[in-house]
Coordinates of N, CA and C and ligand atoms in Angstrom, one line a residue:
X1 N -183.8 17.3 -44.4 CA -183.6 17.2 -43.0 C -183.9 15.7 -42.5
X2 N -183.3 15.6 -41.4 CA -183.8 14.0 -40.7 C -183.5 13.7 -39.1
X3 N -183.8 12.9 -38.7 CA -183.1 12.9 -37.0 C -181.3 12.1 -37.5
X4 N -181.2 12.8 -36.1 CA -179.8 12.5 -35.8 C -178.9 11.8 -34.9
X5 N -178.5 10.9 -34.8 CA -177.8 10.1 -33.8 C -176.5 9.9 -33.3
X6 N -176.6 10.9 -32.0 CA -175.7 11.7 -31.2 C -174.8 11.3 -30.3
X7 N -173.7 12.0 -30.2 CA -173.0 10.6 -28.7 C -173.4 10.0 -27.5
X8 N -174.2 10.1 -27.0 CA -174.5 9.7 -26.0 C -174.9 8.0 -26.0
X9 N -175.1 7.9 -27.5 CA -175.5 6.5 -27.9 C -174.5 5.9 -27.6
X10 N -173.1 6.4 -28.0 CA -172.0 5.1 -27.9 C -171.8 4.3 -26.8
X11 N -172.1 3.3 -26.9 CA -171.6 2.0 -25.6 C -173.0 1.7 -25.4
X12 N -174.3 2.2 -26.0 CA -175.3 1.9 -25.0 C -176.3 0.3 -26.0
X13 N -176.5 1.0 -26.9 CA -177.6 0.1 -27.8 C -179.1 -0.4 -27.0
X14 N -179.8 0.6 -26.3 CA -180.6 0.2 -25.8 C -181.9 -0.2 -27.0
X15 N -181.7 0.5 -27.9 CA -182.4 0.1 -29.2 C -183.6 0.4 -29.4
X16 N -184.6 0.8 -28.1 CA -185.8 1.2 -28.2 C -186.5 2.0 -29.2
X17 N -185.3 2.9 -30.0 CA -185.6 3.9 -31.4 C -185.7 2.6 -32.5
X18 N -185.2 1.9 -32.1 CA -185.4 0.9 -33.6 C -186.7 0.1 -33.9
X19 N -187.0 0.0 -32.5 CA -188.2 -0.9 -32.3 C -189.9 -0.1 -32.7
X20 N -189.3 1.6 -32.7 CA -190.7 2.5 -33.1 C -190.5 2.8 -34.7
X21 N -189.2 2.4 -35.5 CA -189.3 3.1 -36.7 C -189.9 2.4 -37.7
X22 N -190.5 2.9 -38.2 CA -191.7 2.9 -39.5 C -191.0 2.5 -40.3
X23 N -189.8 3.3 -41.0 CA -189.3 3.0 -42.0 C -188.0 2.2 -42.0
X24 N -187.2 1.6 -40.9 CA -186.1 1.0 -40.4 C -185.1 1.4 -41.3
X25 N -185.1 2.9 -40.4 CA -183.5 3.4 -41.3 C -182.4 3.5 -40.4
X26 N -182.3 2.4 -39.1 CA -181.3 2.8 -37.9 C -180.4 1.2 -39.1
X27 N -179.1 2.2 -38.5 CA -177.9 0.7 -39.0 C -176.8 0.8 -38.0
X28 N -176.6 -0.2 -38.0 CA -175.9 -1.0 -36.9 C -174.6 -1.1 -36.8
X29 N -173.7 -0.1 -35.7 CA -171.8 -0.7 -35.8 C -171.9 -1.5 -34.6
X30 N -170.8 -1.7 -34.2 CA -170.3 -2.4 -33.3 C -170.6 -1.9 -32.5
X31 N -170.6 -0.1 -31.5 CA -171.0 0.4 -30.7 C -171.6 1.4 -30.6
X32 N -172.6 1.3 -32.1 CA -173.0 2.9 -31.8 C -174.6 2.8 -32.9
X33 N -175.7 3.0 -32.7 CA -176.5 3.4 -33.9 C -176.7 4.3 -34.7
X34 N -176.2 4.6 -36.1 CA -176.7 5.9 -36.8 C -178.0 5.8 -37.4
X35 N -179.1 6.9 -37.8 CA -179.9 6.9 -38.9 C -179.8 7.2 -40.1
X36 N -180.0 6.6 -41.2 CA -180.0 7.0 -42.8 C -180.7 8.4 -43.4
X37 N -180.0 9.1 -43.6 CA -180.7 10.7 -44.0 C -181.7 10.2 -45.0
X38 N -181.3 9.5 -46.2 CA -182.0 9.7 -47.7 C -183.1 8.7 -46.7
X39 N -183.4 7.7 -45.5 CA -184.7 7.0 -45.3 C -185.9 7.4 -44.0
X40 N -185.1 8.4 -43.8 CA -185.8 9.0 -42.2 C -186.7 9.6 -42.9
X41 N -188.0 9.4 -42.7 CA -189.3 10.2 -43.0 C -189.3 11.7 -41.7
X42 N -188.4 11.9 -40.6 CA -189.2 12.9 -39.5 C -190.4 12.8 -39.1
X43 N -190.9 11.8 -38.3 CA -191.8 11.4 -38.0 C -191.7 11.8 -36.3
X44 N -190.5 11.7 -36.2 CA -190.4 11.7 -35.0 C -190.8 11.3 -33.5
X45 N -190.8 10.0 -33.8 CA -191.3 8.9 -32.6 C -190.3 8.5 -32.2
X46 N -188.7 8.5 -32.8 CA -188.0 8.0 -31.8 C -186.9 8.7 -30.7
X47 N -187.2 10.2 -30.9 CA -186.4 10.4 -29.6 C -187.0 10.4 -28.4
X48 N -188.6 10.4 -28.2 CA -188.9 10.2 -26.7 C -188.9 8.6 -26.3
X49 N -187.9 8.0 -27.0 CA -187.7 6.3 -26.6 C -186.4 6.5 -26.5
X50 N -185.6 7.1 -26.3 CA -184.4 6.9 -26.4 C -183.8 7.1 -24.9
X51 N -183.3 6.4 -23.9 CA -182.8 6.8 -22.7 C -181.8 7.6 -22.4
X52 N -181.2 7.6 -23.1 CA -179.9 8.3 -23.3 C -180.1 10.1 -24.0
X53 N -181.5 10.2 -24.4 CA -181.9 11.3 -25.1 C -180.6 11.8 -26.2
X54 N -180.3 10.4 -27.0 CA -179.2 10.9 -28.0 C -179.7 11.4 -29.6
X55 N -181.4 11.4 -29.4 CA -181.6 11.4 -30.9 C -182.3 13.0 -30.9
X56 N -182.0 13.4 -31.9 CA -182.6 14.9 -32.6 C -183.1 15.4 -33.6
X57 N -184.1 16.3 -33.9 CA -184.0 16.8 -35.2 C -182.7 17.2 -35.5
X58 N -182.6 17.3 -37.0 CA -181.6 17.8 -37.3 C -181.3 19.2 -37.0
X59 N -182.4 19.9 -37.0 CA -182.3 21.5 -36.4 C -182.2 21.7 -35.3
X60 N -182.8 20.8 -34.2 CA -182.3 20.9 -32.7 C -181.0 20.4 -32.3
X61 N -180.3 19.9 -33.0 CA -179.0 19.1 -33.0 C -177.8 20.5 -32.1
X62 N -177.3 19.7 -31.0 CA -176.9 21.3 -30.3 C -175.3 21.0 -31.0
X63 N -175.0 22.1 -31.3 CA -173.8 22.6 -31.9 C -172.6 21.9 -31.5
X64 N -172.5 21.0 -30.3 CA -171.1 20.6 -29.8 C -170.9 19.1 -30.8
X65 N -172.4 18.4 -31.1 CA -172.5 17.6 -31.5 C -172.8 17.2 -33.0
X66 N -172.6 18.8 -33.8 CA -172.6 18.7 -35.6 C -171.9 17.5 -36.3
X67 N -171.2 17.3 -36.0 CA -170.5 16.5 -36.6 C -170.9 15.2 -36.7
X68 N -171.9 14.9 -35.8 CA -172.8 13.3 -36.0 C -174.1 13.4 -37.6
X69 N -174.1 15.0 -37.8 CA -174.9 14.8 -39.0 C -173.7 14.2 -40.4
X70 N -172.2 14.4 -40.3 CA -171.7 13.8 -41.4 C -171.6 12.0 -40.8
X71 N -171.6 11.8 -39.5 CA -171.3 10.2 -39.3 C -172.4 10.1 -39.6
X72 N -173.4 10.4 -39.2 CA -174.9 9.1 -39.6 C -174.8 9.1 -41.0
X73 N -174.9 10.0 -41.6 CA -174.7 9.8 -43.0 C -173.6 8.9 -44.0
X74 N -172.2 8.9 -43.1 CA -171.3 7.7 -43.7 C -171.7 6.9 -43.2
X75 N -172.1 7.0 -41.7 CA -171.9 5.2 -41.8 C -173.5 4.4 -42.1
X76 N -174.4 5.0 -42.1 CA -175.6 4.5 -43.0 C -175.3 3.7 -44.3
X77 N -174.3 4.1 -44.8 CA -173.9 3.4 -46.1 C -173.4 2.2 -46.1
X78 N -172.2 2.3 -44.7 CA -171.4 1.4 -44.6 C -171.9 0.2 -43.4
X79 N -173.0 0.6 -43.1 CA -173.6 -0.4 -41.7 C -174.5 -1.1 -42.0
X80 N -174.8 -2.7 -41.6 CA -175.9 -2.7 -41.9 C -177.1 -2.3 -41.2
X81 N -178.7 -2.8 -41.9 CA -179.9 -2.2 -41.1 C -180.4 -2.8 -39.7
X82 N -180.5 -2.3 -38.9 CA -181.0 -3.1 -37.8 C -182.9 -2.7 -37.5
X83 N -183.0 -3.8 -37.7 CA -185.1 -3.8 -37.8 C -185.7 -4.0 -36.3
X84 N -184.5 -4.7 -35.8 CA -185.9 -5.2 -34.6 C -184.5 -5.4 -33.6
X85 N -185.8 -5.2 -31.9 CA -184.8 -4.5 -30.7 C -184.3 -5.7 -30.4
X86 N -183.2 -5.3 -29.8 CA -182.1 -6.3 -29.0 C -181.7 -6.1 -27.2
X87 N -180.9 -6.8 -27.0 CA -180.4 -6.7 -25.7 C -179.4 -4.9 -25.7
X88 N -179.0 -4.6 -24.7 CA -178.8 -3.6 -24.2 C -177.1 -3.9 -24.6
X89 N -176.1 -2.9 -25.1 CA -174.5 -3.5 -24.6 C -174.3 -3.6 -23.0
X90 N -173.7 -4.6 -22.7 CA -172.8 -4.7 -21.2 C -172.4 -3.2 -21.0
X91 N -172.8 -2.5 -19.4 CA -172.1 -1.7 -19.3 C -173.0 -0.1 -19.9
X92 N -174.3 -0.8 -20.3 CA -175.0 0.6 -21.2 C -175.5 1.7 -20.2
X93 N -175.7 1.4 -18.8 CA -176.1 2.0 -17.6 C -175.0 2.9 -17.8
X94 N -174.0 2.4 -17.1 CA -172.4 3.3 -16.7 C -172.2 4.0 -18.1
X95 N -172.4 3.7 -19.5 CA -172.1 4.1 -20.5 C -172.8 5.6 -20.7
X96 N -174.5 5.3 -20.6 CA -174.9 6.3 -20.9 C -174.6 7.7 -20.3
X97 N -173.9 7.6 -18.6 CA -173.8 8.3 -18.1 C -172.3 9.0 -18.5
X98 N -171.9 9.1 -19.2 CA -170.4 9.3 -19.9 C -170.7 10.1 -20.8
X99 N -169.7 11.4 -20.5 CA -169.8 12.6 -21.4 C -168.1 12.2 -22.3
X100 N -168.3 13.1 -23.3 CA -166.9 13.0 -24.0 C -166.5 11.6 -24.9
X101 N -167.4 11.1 -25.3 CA -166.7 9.2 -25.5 C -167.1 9.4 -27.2
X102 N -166.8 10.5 -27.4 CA -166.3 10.3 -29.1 C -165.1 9.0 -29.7
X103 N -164.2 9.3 -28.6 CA -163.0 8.7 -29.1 C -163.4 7.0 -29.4
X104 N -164.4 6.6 -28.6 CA -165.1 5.2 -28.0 C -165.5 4.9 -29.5
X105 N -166.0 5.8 -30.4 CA -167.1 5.2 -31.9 C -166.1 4.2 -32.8
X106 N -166.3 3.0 -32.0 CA -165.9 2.2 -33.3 C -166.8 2.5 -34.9
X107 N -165.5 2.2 -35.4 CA -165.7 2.5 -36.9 C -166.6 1.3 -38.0
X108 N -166.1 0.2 -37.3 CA -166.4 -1.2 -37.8 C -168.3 -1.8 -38.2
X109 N -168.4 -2.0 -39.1 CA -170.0 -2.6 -39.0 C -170.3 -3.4 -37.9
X110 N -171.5 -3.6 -37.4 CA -171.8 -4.7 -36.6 C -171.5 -5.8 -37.5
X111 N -170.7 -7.0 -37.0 CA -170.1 -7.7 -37.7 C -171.7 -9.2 -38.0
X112 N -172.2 -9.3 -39.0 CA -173.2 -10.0 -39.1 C -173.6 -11.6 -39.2
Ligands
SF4_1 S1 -182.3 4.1 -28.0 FE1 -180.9 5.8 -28.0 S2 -179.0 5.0 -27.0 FE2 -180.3 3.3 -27.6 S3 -179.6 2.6 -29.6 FE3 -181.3 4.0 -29.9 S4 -180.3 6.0 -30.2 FE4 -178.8 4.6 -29.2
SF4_2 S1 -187.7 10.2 -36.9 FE1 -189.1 8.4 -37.5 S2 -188.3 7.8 -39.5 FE2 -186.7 9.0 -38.6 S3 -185.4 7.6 -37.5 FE3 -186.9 8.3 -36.0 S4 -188.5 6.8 -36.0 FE4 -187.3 6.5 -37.9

């Protein structure tokens, strides 16, 4: 098991979960952060930092949103690591409040 990183993240990058993890298993696309299954210890400090309340255990993960446990897991491989917090995306206010923005997950690594 591990936490999970859920839509509500897309467009936001407020990043505050990156700035509590222990083990820096968040990786970075262009608009969205996943966590690394094989590096997440469940420690569970970063979903009460998250504004957007996009992060989960894997067992609380509510059903509309399963399918973010196969994204974190591909794109962990294909993203790189992001260790330390950043600026917010443009637009992360109006963003977080957006339901439905699957379509929004760029595919692409944060370009480095
Ligand atoms: S704090 Fe939440 S919305 Fe922000 S980058 Fe982390 S998971 Fe995404
Ligand atoms: S639960 Fe802990 S180890 Fe896993 S991503 Fe969050 S802060 Fe990192």
């Amino acid at each position: 098991m591990a936490h999970i990183v859920a839509e509500p993240c897309i467009n936001c990058k407020y990043t505050d979960c990156v700035a509590v993890c222990p083990v820096d298993c968040f990786h970075e696309g262009v608009n969205f952060l996943v966590i690394d299954p094989e590096t997440c210890i469940d420690c569970g400090l970063c979903p009460p930092e998250c504004p957007t309340s996009a992060i989960f255990p894997e067992e609380d993960l509510p059903d509309k949103w399963h399918e973010y446990i196969e994204i974190n897991a591909k794109y962990a491989c294909d993203w790189p690591v992001i260790d330390s917090q950043k600026e917010p995306m443009p637009g992360a206010d109006e963003a977080a409040k957006e339901d439905d923005k699957k379509e929004q997950l760029d595919p692409d690594p944060f370009p480095g």
